[in-house]
Structures are given as structure tokens and as C-alpha cells.
Amino acid sequence: MTQTRTFLFIAWLMVAAFLWMEWNKEHQPQPVAQTPSAVVAAAGAVPSANIPAANIPSASVPGTVAPQVMTPAQAPRVSLRNDMLVLELDGRSITSAKLLKYHQSTESASPPVVLFNDSPASEFVARNGWLAADGIDATFMPETAVRSADLPADASEVSTSFIAQAADGVQVRRTYTLARGSYAVRVHDEVTNAGSVPWTGTVYRQLLRNPPPAKGGFTNPEAFSLSGAAWYSPENKYKKRKYPDFIDDGPLDQEVGGGWVGLSQHYFLTAWVPQKDQRALFSLGVSGVTHRIEARGPQVTLAPGQRYSSDATLWIGPKLPDQLEAIAPGLDLALDYGMFTVLSKPIHWLLTQLHKFTHNWGWAIVLLVVLIKLALYPLSAAQYKSMAKMRKFQPRIEQLKERYGDDKQKFQMAMLELYKKEKINPAGGCLPILIQMPVFLALYYVLLEAVELRQAPWIMGWVGDLTARDPYFILPVLNGAIMLMTQRLSPMAGMDPMQKKMMQLMPLVMVVMFALFPAGLVLYWVTNGALGLLQQWWNTKRYAQVPEKA
């Protein structure tokens, strides 16, 4: 099995794999809608806490009319800042979120990535409120006159609070807290009924977005990354849905305890994680161009003098697996590797460990290839030994080809008989290829999803971003040259002239193909090909044999 045949085989497998993944996206089983019925035990002195079913807006179901909810008045905004995030919030909504450690481009003056904004054309907000039984949403006001809360140099966290005065003496005090080095916003609500009559209210937590136009293209990494909603429950695990499928794939309406809801995009995630022991109804909805995922509940009834507290965490930031895993079970699954998760996770971990040694993601990829090659060396040695045998009998194969002329069937039978007689296995190199192919695709998904590689340079002045194309196409051309040199060492016995021409064109085809792929992926394959060429040259000398005379 020659190296060029290897690349052709891999190209076909890649197409088949991606076609299978696209088919699978269209035929995923849909979750069965569940009717909320459970009653959640109230904490402390709260007499009842239920999952509200009748008053849940169901915009995800065509023809369903959501109940009218009175929108609260515009409240003053407060800025909350730590060393990772700058947030703008009005008590009920987070309307802006700037990620200080991540920039929109590699230019020195590039502004930070912005996840939330309340511009109607690109609306993206996180909302958290309390609805009274009459449908009135509480209006929050800052607790103090301070409009900016920055993390002090000697502090571990910073917070700001809002107060909402509901009807009949009910008060909701909400505190937002940001810890140093964290993208997780802790939200604590304390509800007090200081009135004279019972009060019933429902907490809701939403993410709303007018999604940007979908990006396509076989070589565009964003086309393979989830742009849509994701959610997790202990019973049904991780689920996801793209924006265009919010309505077509049916309602969600699932009662969950200990889960989360989120909106995912390339490299970044926003997700609400409700308090684990307070069950909520997860739902999806579309209103005009605004798509919504929501966790609503529990509904609580407070007698005069009673209190109730509810906590939640809002993740606003990059998909960092270790930090996500520490926030909530299954939140790290938002780093979506698809069918290659079982391989991509350890590859991501190994790359991270290698980066600790090299302090450069490009060299970490190179070391990864070296380790893979070492692991596969026994199989590769068998492959090259088989190729050496084929090279030894190449004159006899050419003689058979001349003898049988255009009778390809007889020629193939005679060649197979020769292989059998001389104990040559023409497929002896297939096993290493079959092992490398899933690794190749798994690494592709690591490069696709791993935010650590985003804008990560390899060699300054050349490859400044491993997740972008090689700007000078040096790596794709180098890959083609390696393939061409490998061809020179590879026997092509038994090929007709047309097949030989196709194989000789393969380096050029792969140059064009890899010119469109991320530089990190091409770097992986160039390193793999260069080590393979070196192995083949060494083993050709090692197993060199005098060609059999025709």
C-alpha cells in the first residue's frame, strides 16, 4: 500500500465520514415530550414549590399562543467586571459581555469578543426574572447608586445587587457575583414576602438570540461547529438542536433537575445552570427572529413572613473543558466532538500536556504525531516489509502484465496467485491506515472545537493562527512534495497507465485540498508524511532485496 494510495483512501473515507455525519444530523431521534407533573419539595419555610406547566410560553409549537407577560420598565444599568469579563446588566438581563482574554482577530488593536448585546439586529441576551401569578414581571433597580463594580486588586470576587419590589410587599433581592479568573456568574435570589397575603411567583432563566447567518463550506470549521441550543439532563444526557430546527423538530418541554440549558457557537458557550435541587421545565421557542431556550421553575408560594432563595450559575465564555466540568455535570460536553468524542477527548488532553512542555501548540502537534508514529511503528514496519517484497517481485508482475495484455481478469488472478505463492500481503499496510484515519478526523474536531488553539501561533511571521489556513500555502506545497518523494520509493506494480497517471496527480490534488484546511491540521499531516517518508526510506534500505528476474 503506497503513501499516495493512502492519501486517496483517506480522502474517500473523509468524504464518506462527513456524508454520514450530515445524514445522521437529519435523522437524530427526537426527545419525547414530557408533561411536567412533579412537585418539588420546598426548602426552608416555603410551603410549596411546583413546576409551572399551564403558564409556560410554548412558542416552539406552531399555532400555540404564549400568555401575555407585562414587560418591566427599563432599569439603570450597572457594569460588573473581573479579570475575564466586563458585563452590563440591569438586574433582569445581561445585555453585554466582553471577553477580555479573547480578541476578534490577531491584530494588536483588535477589540475583545462580545457575546451579549441588545442591538435588535443581533440581539443576544441572558434574562432572569420572577413572574407573579398575574403575569407581571418584577422590575429590578440597583441597590445602591454605584453604577460600576470592578474587581479590587486584593479581592477574590466582586458583586453587585439589585432589588425588585413586587406587589403586596414582596421583595426580590438579586446578587450577581464574579470570582477572579472565572467566566461563571453566580446569581443569588432572595425572595421575601413582607406583605399580608400569600404570594405566588415563578423564576425563569432564558437565553435569547437573533442568530447570525449560518456559515457553510466543507473546509470552513464553523460549518461543523454547533450553532444553536444545547441542554443536558441526568436522564437523557447531552442533546442539541440547530437554530433552523427549533420548531421543525418539535417541542422540548422536559422537566429536569440537575441539568443546564445553553446556546453554543464556535469556540464559545453561554449556559444557565439552575440550582440542582430545584427542578425546572426546559423549553425552546421562536418569536419572530428571536430564538429562545429557557429553564422555568420552580413556582413558589410564600405565606406572609416567609422567605425563599434560588441560585443559578451563568457561564459566559470559552469552551474550556476543565472549567466547564467543574461548573456542572455534562457541561463539558458542549465541547462537541460528535462521533469522534471517544478519541478527541484524549487527543485534546494529550495536546494540552504536550503544550505544557513546549509552550507552543504547533510543536505540541508535531510531538503528538511523533508519539502516534512510535505507537504504530510495529504495524508500519510490517507495512514496509510487505512493500519491499512487492518491489522484489515487480519485474515478474510487469511480465504478467505483458503476457495477459488487456485481459485484466486473468492478469489479476495471476498476480493474486503470485502473491499467494510468495506469501505477499498487498493489504499489509491497511491496518495502520485504518487506525490513522479516525485519529486524523478526531484531531480535526479538536482543532475545530479547542478554543486554546484559536489564534494560537506556531512560527511567528508564517503561521500566526493554527486554526486558519496557511497564508503562504507552504505547508500544503510541502505536503505535496513529500507525497511526490514517497511515490518514488513506492512500487506501482500492476497498475495500468491510467491508474498511474491518477496516482501521479494525487500530490497536486492534495495540495489544493489541504490549501483550504486549517494550518494545524496540515501541519499534523505534513509531519506524519515526513516521518512516514523517513520510515519508508529507512525500511527500504533495511529490507532491500535484489529484484526477481522476470
Short mmCIF file of N, CA, C and O in Angstrom, two decimals, residues 175-287:
data_model
loop_
_atom_site.label_atom_id
_atom_site.label_comp_id
_atom_site.label_asym_id
_atom_site.label_seq_id
_atom_site.Cartn_x
_atom_site.Cartn_y
_atom_site.Cartn_z
N THR A 175 -28.30 39.15 43.67
CA THR A 175 -26.87 39.48 43.73
C THR A 175 -26.12 38.71 42.64
O THR A 175 -26.22 37.49 42.55
N TYR A 176 -25.39 39.46 41.83
CA TYR A 176 -24.51 38.88 40.80
C TYR A 176 -23.08 38.89 41.35
O TYR A 176 -22.61 39.93 41.84
N THR A 177 -22.38 37.75 41.24
CA THR A 177 -21.02 37.64 41.76
C THR A 177 -20.10 37.05 40.70
O THR A 177 -20.43 36.04 40.07
N LEU A 178 -18.95 37.68 40.54
CA LEU A 178 -17.90 37.20 39.63
C LEU A 178 -16.64 36.94 40.43
O LEU A 178 -16.15 37.83 41.14
N ALA A 179 -16.10 35.74 40.34
CA ALA A 179 -14.85 35.41 41.03
C ALA A 179 -13.66 35.71 40.12
O ALA A 179 -13.79 35.74 38.88
N ARG A 180 -12.52 35.90 40.70
CA ARG A 180 -11.30 36.14 39.93
C ARG A 180 -10.97 34.92 39.06
O ARG A 180 -11.05 33.79 39.50
N GLY A 181 -10.64 35.18 37.80
CA GLY A 181 -10.25 34.13 36.88
C GLY A 181 -11.39 33.25 36.40
O GLY A 181 -11.15 32.18 35.85
N SER A 182 -12.64 33.71 36.57
CA SER A 182 -13.79 32.86 36.25
C SER A 182 -14.69 33.50 35.21
O SER A 182 -14.85 34.73 35.16
N TYR A 183 -15.29 32.63 34.38
CA TYR A 183 -16.31 33.05 33.43
C TYR A 183 -17.71 32.70 33.92
O TYR A 183 -18.68 32.86 33.19
N ALA A 184 -17.81 32.22 35.14
CA ALA A 184 -19.10 31.80 35.71
C ALA A 184 -19.66 32.91 36.59
O ALA A 184 -19.02 33.34 37.55
N VAL A 185 -20.87 33.36 36.27
CA VAL A 185 -21.55 34.38 37.05
C VAL A 185 -22.51 33.68 38.00
O VAL A 185 -23.41 32.95 37.56
N ARG A 186 -22.33 33.89 39.29
CA ARG A 186 -23.24 33.32 40.29
C ARG A 186 -24.38 34.31 40.53
O ARG A 186 -24.14 35.50 40.79
N VAL A 187 -25.60 33.81 40.45
CA VAL A 187 -26.79 34.64 40.63
C VAL A 187 -27.58 34.10 41.82
O VAL A 187 -28.04 32.95 41.79
N HIS A 188 -27.74 34.92 42.86
CA HIS A 188 -28.45 34.51 44.07
C HIS A 188 -29.68 35.38 44.25
O HIS A 188 -29.58 36.62 44.29
N ASP A 189 -30.85 34.75 44.33
CA ASP A 189 -32.12 35.45 44.57
C ASP A 189 -32.63 35.14 45.96
O ASP A 189 -32.70 33.96 46.35
N GLU A 190 -33.03 36.18 46.67
CA GLU A 190 -33.65 36.04 47.99
C GLU A 190 -35.02 36.71 47.91
O GLU A 190 -35.13 37.93 47.73
N VAL A 191 -36.09 35.89 48.01
CA VAL A 191 -37.45 36.40 47.89
C VAL A 191 -38.07 36.44 49.29
O VAL A 191 -38.07 35.44 50.01
N THR A 192 -38.62 37.61 49.66
CA THR A 192 -39.22 37.79 50.98
C THR A 192 -40.63 38.32 50.82
O THR A 192 -40.85 39.32 50.11
N ASN A 193 -41.58 37.68 51.46
CA ASN A 193 -42.96 38.16 51.47
C ASN A 193 -43.20 38.92 52.76
O ASN A 193 -43.45 38.35 53.82
N ALA A 194 -43.06 40.25 52.67
CA ALA A 194 -43.31 41.11 53.84
C ALA A 194 -44.73 41.63 53.86
O ALA A 194 -45.06 42.51 54.67
N GLY A 195 -45.58 41.09 52.98
CA GLY A 195 -46.96 41.54 52.91
C GLY A 195 -47.87 40.78 53.86
O GLY A 195 -47.41 40.03 54.73
N SER A 196 -49.16 40.94 53.61
CA SER A 196 -50.16 40.33 54.49
C SER A 196 -50.93 39.20 53.83
O SER A 196 -51.80 38.59 54.46
N VAL A 197 -50.64 38.93 52.54
CA VAL A 197 -51.35 37.87 51.83
C VAL A 197 -50.34 36.95 51.16
O VAL A 197 -49.20 37.36 50.88
N PRO A 198 -50.70 35.71 50.88
CA PRO A 198 -49.78 34.80 50.17
C PRO A 198 -49.43 35.34 48.78
O PRO A 198 -50.24 36.04 48.15
N TRP A 199 -48.24 35.00 48.34
CA TRP A 199 -47.78 35.42 47.01
C TRP A 199 -47.23 34.22 46.27
O TRP A 199 -46.50 33.41 46.84
N THR A 200 -47.59 34.12 44.98
CA THR A 200 -47.10 33.02 44.14
C THR A 200 -46.29 33.60 42.98
O THR A 200 -46.75 34.54 42.30
N GLY A 201 -45.10 33.07 42.77
CA GLY A 201 -44.26 33.54 41.68
C GLY A 201 -43.44 32.41 41.09
O GLY A 201 -43.24 31.36 41.71
N THR A 202 -42.95 32.62 39.88
CA THR A 202 -42.17 31.61 39.15
C THR A 202 -40.87 32.24 38.66
O THR A 202 -40.88 33.30 38.04
N VAL A 203 -39.76 31.58 38.93
CA VAL A 203 -38.48 32.04 38.45
C VAL A 203 -38.24 31.47 37.04
O VAL A 203 -38.60 30.33 36.75
N TYR A 204 -37.67 32.29 36.17
CA TYR A 204 -37.33 31.80 34.83
C TYR A 204 -35.93 32.29 34.47
O TYR A 204 -35.47 33.34 34.93
N ARG A 205 -35.27 31.50 33.67
CA ARG A 205 -33.92 31.83 33.19
C ARG A 205 -33.86 31.52 31.70
O ARG A 205 -34.10 30.40 31.28
N GLN A 206 -33.54 32.56 30.90
CA GLN A 206 -33.62 32.44 29.45
C GLN A 206 -32.31 32.87 28.79
O GLN A 206 -31.56 33.68 29.34
N LEU A 207 -32.09 32.33 27.60
CA LEU A 207 -31.10 32.84 26.67
C LEU A 207 -31.82 33.12 25.37
O LEU A 207 -32.51 32.23 24.83
N LEU A 208 -31.73 34.34 24.89
CA LEU A 208 -32.44 34.74 23.68
C LEU A 208 -31.44 35.26 22.65
O LEU A 208 -30.53 36.03 22.99
N ARG A 209 -31.64 34.85 21.40
CA ARG A 209 -30.70 35.28 20.37
C ARG A 209 -31.36 35.37 19.00
O ARG A 209 -32.16 34.51 18.62
N ASN A 210 -31.02 36.44 18.30
CA ASN A 210 -31.28 36.54 16.87
C ASN A 210 -30.02 36.02 16.19
O ASN A 210 -29.03 36.73 16.08
N PRO A 211 -30.03 34.75 15.76
CA PRO A 211 -28.77 34.11 15.33
C PRO A 211 -28.22 34.72 14.06
O PRO A 211 -28.97 35.16 13.18
N PRO A 212 -26.90 34.76 13.94
CA PRO A 212 -26.27 35.25 12.70
C PRO A 212 -26.50 34.26 11.57
O PRO A 212 -26.84 33.10 11.81
N PRO A 213 -26.31 34.69 10.33
CA PRO A 213 -26.47 33.77 9.19
C PRO A 213 -25.55 32.57 9.32
O PRO A 213 -24.39 32.70 9.75
N ALA A 214 -26.06 31.40 8.98
CA ALA A 214 -25.27 30.17 9.08
C ALA A 214 -24.14 30.20 8.06
O ALA A 214 -24.31 30.65 6.92
N LYS A 215 -22.98 29.73 8.50
CA LYS A 215 -21.81 29.65 7.61
C LYS A 215 -21.65 28.22 7.12
O LYS A 215 -21.76 27.28 7.89
N GLY A 216 -21.41 28.06 5.82
CA GLY A 216 -21.26 26.74 5.24
C GLY A 216 -19.88 26.55 4.65
O GLY A 216 -18.98 27.36 4.83
N GLY A 217 -19.73 25.44 3.94
CA GLY A 217 -18.46 25.16 3.29
C GLY A 217 -17.77 23.97 3.90
O GLY A 217 -17.65 23.86 5.13
N PHE A 218 -17.30 23.05 3.06
CA PHE A 218 -16.68 21.81 3.51
C PHE A 218 -15.41 22.08 4.32
O PHE A 218 -15.09 21.33 5.24
N THR A 219 -14.70 23.16 4.00
CA THR A 219 -13.44 23.44 4.67
C THR A 219 -13.56 24.55 5.71
O THR A 219 -12.55 24.96 6.28
N ASN A 220 -14.76 25.05 5.95
CA ASN A 220 -14.96 26.10 6.95
C ASN A 220 -15.23 25.45 8.30
O ASN A 220 -16.25 24.79 8.49
N PRO A 221 -14.33 25.62 9.28
CA PRO A 221 -14.52 24.96 10.57
C PRO A 221 -15.85 25.30 11.25
O PRO A 221 -16.45 24.46 11.91
N GLU A 222 -16.32 26.54 11.09
CA GLU A 222 -17.56 26.95 11.74
C GLU A 222 -18.76 26.17 11.22
O GLU A 222 -19.77 26.05 11.91
N ALA A 223 -18.66 25.65 9.99
CA ALA A 223 -19.78 24.91 9.42
C ALA A 223 -20.03 23.60 10.16
O ALA A 223 -21.13 23.06 10.14
N PHE A 224 -19.01 23.08 10.83
CA PHE A 224 -19.13 21.81 11.54
C PHE A 224 -19.35 22.00 13.04
O PHE A 224 -19.57 21.03 13.76
N SER A 225 -19.25 23.22 13.52
CA SER A 225 -19.46 23.50 14.93
C SER A 225 -20.92 23.84 15.17
O SER A 225 -21.58 24.47 14.32
N LEU A 226 -21.45 23.43 16.32
CA LEU A 226 -22.86 23.65 16.62
C LEU A 226 -23.15 25.14 16.76
O LEU A 226 -22.52 25.84 17.55
N SER A 227 -24.14 25.61 16.02
CA SER A 227 -24.68 26.95 16.19
C SER A 227 -26.16 26.77 16.53
O SER A 227 -27.00 26.60 15.65
N GLY A 228 -26.45 26.77 17.82
CA GLY A 228 -27.82 26.51 18.25
C GLY A 228 -27.87 26.22 19.73
O GLY A 228 -27.00 26.63 20.50
N ALA A 229 -28.91 25.51 20.13
CA ALA A 229 -29.16 25.23 21.54
C ALA A 229 -28.59 23.88 21.95
O ALA A 229 -28.50 22.95 21.14
N ALA A 230 -28.21 23.80 23.21
CA ALA A 230 -27.76 22.54 23.81
C ALA A 230 -28.33 22.48 25.22
O ALA A 230 -28.52 23.51 25.86
N TRP A 231 -28.62 21.27 25.67
CA TRP A 231 -29.11 21.11 27.03
C TRP A 231 -28.71 19.75 27.55
O TRP A 231 -28.32 18.86 26.79
N TYR A 232 -28.79 19.61 28.86
CA TYR A 232 -28.35 18.37 29.49
C TYR A 232 -29.29 18.03 30.64
O TYR A 232 -29.72 18.90 31.40
N SER A 233 -29.61 16.75 30.74
CA SER A 233 -30.36 16.24 31.88
C SER A 233 -29.72 14.92 32.31
O SER A 233 -29.17 14.20 31.47
N PRO A 234 -29.76 14.60 33.60
CA PRO A 234 -29.17 13.33 34.04
C PRO A 234 -29.80 12.12 33.37
O PRO A 234 -29.13 11.09 33.19
N GLU A 235 -31.08 12.23 32.96
CA GLU A 235 -31.76 11.09 32.35
C GLU A 235 -31.41 10.93 30.87
O GLU A 235 -31.10 9.84 30.40
N ASN A 236 -31.45 12.03 30.12
CA ASN A 236 -31.27 11.95 28.66
C ASN A 236 -29.91 12.45 28.18
O ASN A 236 -29.65 12.47 26.98
N LYS A 237 -29.07 12.90 29.12
CA LYS A 237 -27.71 13.34 28.81
C LYS A 237 -27.72 14.55 27.87
O LYS A 237 -28.65 15.32 27.83
N TYR A 238 -26.66 14.65 27.08
CA TYR A 238 -26.46 15.84 26.24
C TYR A 238 -27.29 15.76 24.97
O TYR A 238 -27.30 14.77 24.26
N LYS A 239 -28.02 16.86 24.70
CA LYS A 239 -28.80 16.98 23.48
C LYS A 239 -28.54 18.34 22.86
O LYS A 239 -28.11 19.28 23.53
N LYS A 240 -28.82 18.45 21.57
CA LYS A 240 -28.56 19.72 20.88
C LYS A 240 -29.55 19.90 19.73
O LYS A 240 -30.19 18.95 19.27
N ARG A 241 -29.67 21.15 19.30
CA ARG A 241 -30.57 21.45 18.19
C ARG A 241 -30.11 22.74 17.52
O ARG A 241 -29.87 23.74 18.18
N LYS A 242 -29.97 22.72 16.20
CA LYS A 242 -29.59 23.91 15.46
C LYS A 242 -30.76 24.88 15.38
O LYS A 242 -31.93 24.49 15.48
N TYR A 243 -30.44 26.15 15.18
CA TYR A 243 -31.48 27.18 15.16
C TYR A 243 -32.59 26.90 14.15
O TYR A 243 -33.77 27.05 14.48
N PRO A 244 -32.28 26.49 12.91
CA PRO A 244 -33.37 26.26 11.95
C PRO A 244 -34.32 25.12 12.36
O PRO A 244 -35.42 25.02 11.82
N ASP A 245 -33.89 24.27 13.32
CA ASP A 245 -34.70 23.11 13.70
C ASP A 245 -35.48 23.33 15.00
O ASP A 245 -36.11 22.41 15.50
N PHE A 246 -35.46 24.56 15.54
CA PHE A 246 -36.13 24.81 16.81
C PHE A 246 -37.60 24.40 16.77
O PHE A 246 -38.11 23.79 17.72
N ILE A 247 -38.28 24.74 15.70
CA ILE A 247 -39.71 24.42 15.59
C ILE A 247 -39.92 23.08 14.89
O ILE A 247 -40.70 22.24 15.35
N ASP A 248 -39.19 22.85 13.80
CA ASP A 248 -39.42 21.65 12.97
C ASP A 248 -39.22 20.36 13.74
O ASP A 248 -39.89 19.35 13.48
N ASP A 249 -38.30 20.34 14.72
CA ASP A 249 -38.02 19.11 15.45
C ASP A 249 -38.92 18.91 16.66
O ASP A 249 -38.69 18.00 17.46
N GLY A 250 -39.93 19.76 16.81
CA GLY A 250 -40.92 19.56 17.87
C GLY A 250 -40.53 20.22 19.18
O GLY A 250 -39.40 20.66 19.38
N PRO A 251 -41.48 20.28 20.12
CA PRO A 251 -41.22 20.93 21.40
C PRO A 251 -40.26 20.14 22.28
O PRO A 251 -40.15 18.92 22.15
N LEU A 252 -39.62 20.85 23.18
CA LEU A 252 -38.74 20.21 24.15
C LEU A 252 -39.52 19.85 25.41
O LEU A 252 -39.70 18.69 25.73
N ASP A 253 -39.98 20.89 26.14
CA ASP A 253 -40.87 20.72 27.31
C ASP A 253 -40.49 19.52 28.17
O ASP A 253 -41.24 18.56 28.31
N GLN A 254 -39.34 19.59 28.76
CA GLN A 254 -38.81 18.48 29.57
C GLN A 254 -38.52 18.98 30.98
O GLN A 254 -37.82 19.97 31.17
N GLU A 255 -39.04 18.28 31.97
CA GLU A 255 -38.80 18.63 33.36
C GLU A 255 -37.47 18.03 33.81
O GLU A 255 -37.25 16.83 33.67
N VAL A 256 -36.60 18.89 34.37
CA VAL A 256 -35.23 18.46 34.65
C VAL A 256 -34.79 18.98 36.02
O VAL A 256 -35.09 20.12 36.39
N GLY A 257 -34.06 18.15 36.71
CA GLY A 257 -33.37 18.57 37.92
C GLY A 257 -31.90 18.22 37.78
O GLY A 257 -31.55 17.10 37.41
N GLY A 258 -31.02 19.18 38.04
CA GLY A 258 -29.59 18.91 37.91
C GLY A 258 -29.08 18.98 36.50
O GLY A 258 -28.10 18.31 36.16
N GLY A 259 -29.69 19.81 35.65
CA GLY A 259 -29.24 19.94 34.27
C GLY A 259 -28.84 21.36 33.94
O GLY A 259 -28.60 22.19 34.82
N TRP A 260 -28.78 21.67 32.66
CA TRP A 260 -28.44 23.02 32.20
C TRP A 260 -28.98 23.25 30.80
O TRP A 260 -29.31 22.29 30.08
N VAL A 261 -29.13 24.51 30.44
CA VAL A 261 -29.54 24.90 29.09
C VAL A 261 -28.54 25.93 28.57
O VAL A 261 -28.01 26.74 29.34
N GLY A 262 -28.27 25.90 27.27
CA GLY A 262 -27.29 26.83 26.74
C GLY A 262 -27.46 27.11 25.26
O GLY A 262 -28.22 26.42 24.56
N LEU A 263 -26.76 28.12 24.80
CA LEU A 263 -26.64 28.43 23.38
C LEU A 263 -25.16 28.34 23.02
O LEU A 263 -24.31 28.95 23.69
N SER A 264 -24.88 27.56 22.00
CA SER A 264 -23.50 27.26 21.63
C SER A 264 -23.15 27.90 20.29
O SER A 264 -24.00 28.04 19.41
N GLN A 265 -21.90 28.29 20.17
CA GLN A 265 -21.36 28.77 18.90
C GLN A 265 -19.91 28.31 18.82
O GLN A 265 -19.40 27.66 19.73
N HIS A 266 -19.27 28.64 17.71
CA HIS A 266 -17.89 28.20 17.51
C HIS A 266 -17.00 28.75 18.63
O HIS A 266 -16.88 29.95 18.81
N TYR A 267 -16.40 27.87 19.39
CA TYR A 267 -15.46 28.16 20.47
C TYR A 267 -16.09 28.65 21.78
O TYR A 267 -15.45 28.57 22.82
N PHE A 268 -17.31 29.20 21.75
CA PHE A 268 -17.85 29.86 22.93
C PHE A 268 -19.23 29.30 23.31
O PHE A 268 -19.96 28.75 22.47
N LEU A 269 -19.57 29.49 24.59
CA LEU A 269 -20.81 28.93 25.13
C LEU A 269 -21.40 29.88 26.16
O LEU A 269 -20.67 30.49 26.95
N THR A 270 -22.72 30.02 26.14
CA THR A 270 -23.45 30.67 27.23
C THR A 270 -24.45 29.64 27.75
O THR A 270 -25.14 28.99 26.95
N ALA A 271 -24.52 29.48 29.06
CA ALA A 271 -25.37 28.41 29.61
C ALA A 271 -25.85 28.78 31.01
O ALA A 271 -25.08 29.26 31.85
N TRP A 272 -27.15 28.53 31.24
CA TRP A 272 -27.74 28.65 32.57
C TRP A 272 -27.68 27.29 33.27
O TRP A 272 -28.08 26.29 32.69
N VAL A 273 -27.20 27.30 34.50
CA VAL A 273 -27.18 26.09 35.33
C VAL A 273 -28.03 26.36 36.57
O VAL A 273 -27.56 27.00 37.52
N PRO A 274 -29.31 25.94 36.58
CA PRO A 274 -30.16 26.20 37.75
C PRO A 274 -29.69 25.40 38.97
O PRO A 274 -28.92 24.44 38.85
N GLN A 275 -30.18 25.80 40.12
CA GLN A 275 -29.86 25.09 41.36
C GLN A 275 -30.26 23.63 41.23
O GLN A 275 -31.36 23.30 40.78
N LYS A 276 -29.35 22.74 41.62
CA LYS A 276 -29.51 21.32 41.34
C LYS A 276 -30.79 20.72 41.94
O LYS A 276 -31.43 19.88 41.32
N ASP A 277 -31.16 21.16 43.14
CA ASP A 277 -32.31 20.56 43.81
C ASP A 277 -33.62 21.28 43.52
O ASP A 277 -34.64 21.02 44.16
N GLN A 278 -33.61 22.22 42.56
CA GLN A 278 -34.83 22.92 42.16
C GLN A 278 -35.12 22.57 40.70
O GLN A 278 -34.42 23.01 39.79
N ARG A 279 -36.14 21.78 40.50
CA ARG A 279 -36.46 21.30 39.15
C ARG A 279 -37.05 22.43 38.31
O ARG A 279 -37.71 23.34 38.81
N ALA A 280 -36.80 22.35 37.01
CA ALA A 280 -37.26 23.38 36.08
C ALA A 280 -37.74 22.73 34.80
O ALA A 280 -37.36 21.60 34.47
N LEU A 281 -38.58 23.45 34.08
CA LEU A 281 -39.08 22.97 32.79
C LEU A 281 -38.22 23.57 31.69
O LEU A 281 -38.14 24.80 31.55
N PHE A 282 -37.54 22.73 30.92
CA PHE A 282 -36.73 23.18 29.79
C PHE A 282 -37.63 23.31 28.56
O PHE A 282 -38.41 22.40 28.26
N SER A 283 -37.49 24.42 27.85
CA SER A 283 -38.29 24.61 26.64
C SER A 283 -37.52 25.42 25.61
O SER A 283 -36.57 26.14 25.94
N LEU A 284 -37.93 25.27 24.36
CA LEU A 284 -37.39 26.02 23.24
C LEU A 284 -38.51 26.84 22.62
O LEU A 284 -39.67 26.44 22.66
N GLY A 285 -38.16 27.98 22.03
CA GLY A 285 -39.18 28.79 21.39
C GLY A 285 -38.60 29.72 20.36
O GLY A 285 -37.41 30.03 20.38
N VAL A 286 -39.46 30.17 19.44
CA VAL A 286 -39.09 31.14 18.43
C VAL A 286 -40.17 32.20 18.37
O VAL A 286 -41.36 31.88 18.27
N SER A 287 -39.77 33.45 18.46
CA SER A 287 -40.70 34.58 18.33
C SER A 287 -40.11 35.54 17.32
O SER A 287 -39.15 36.25 17.61
#
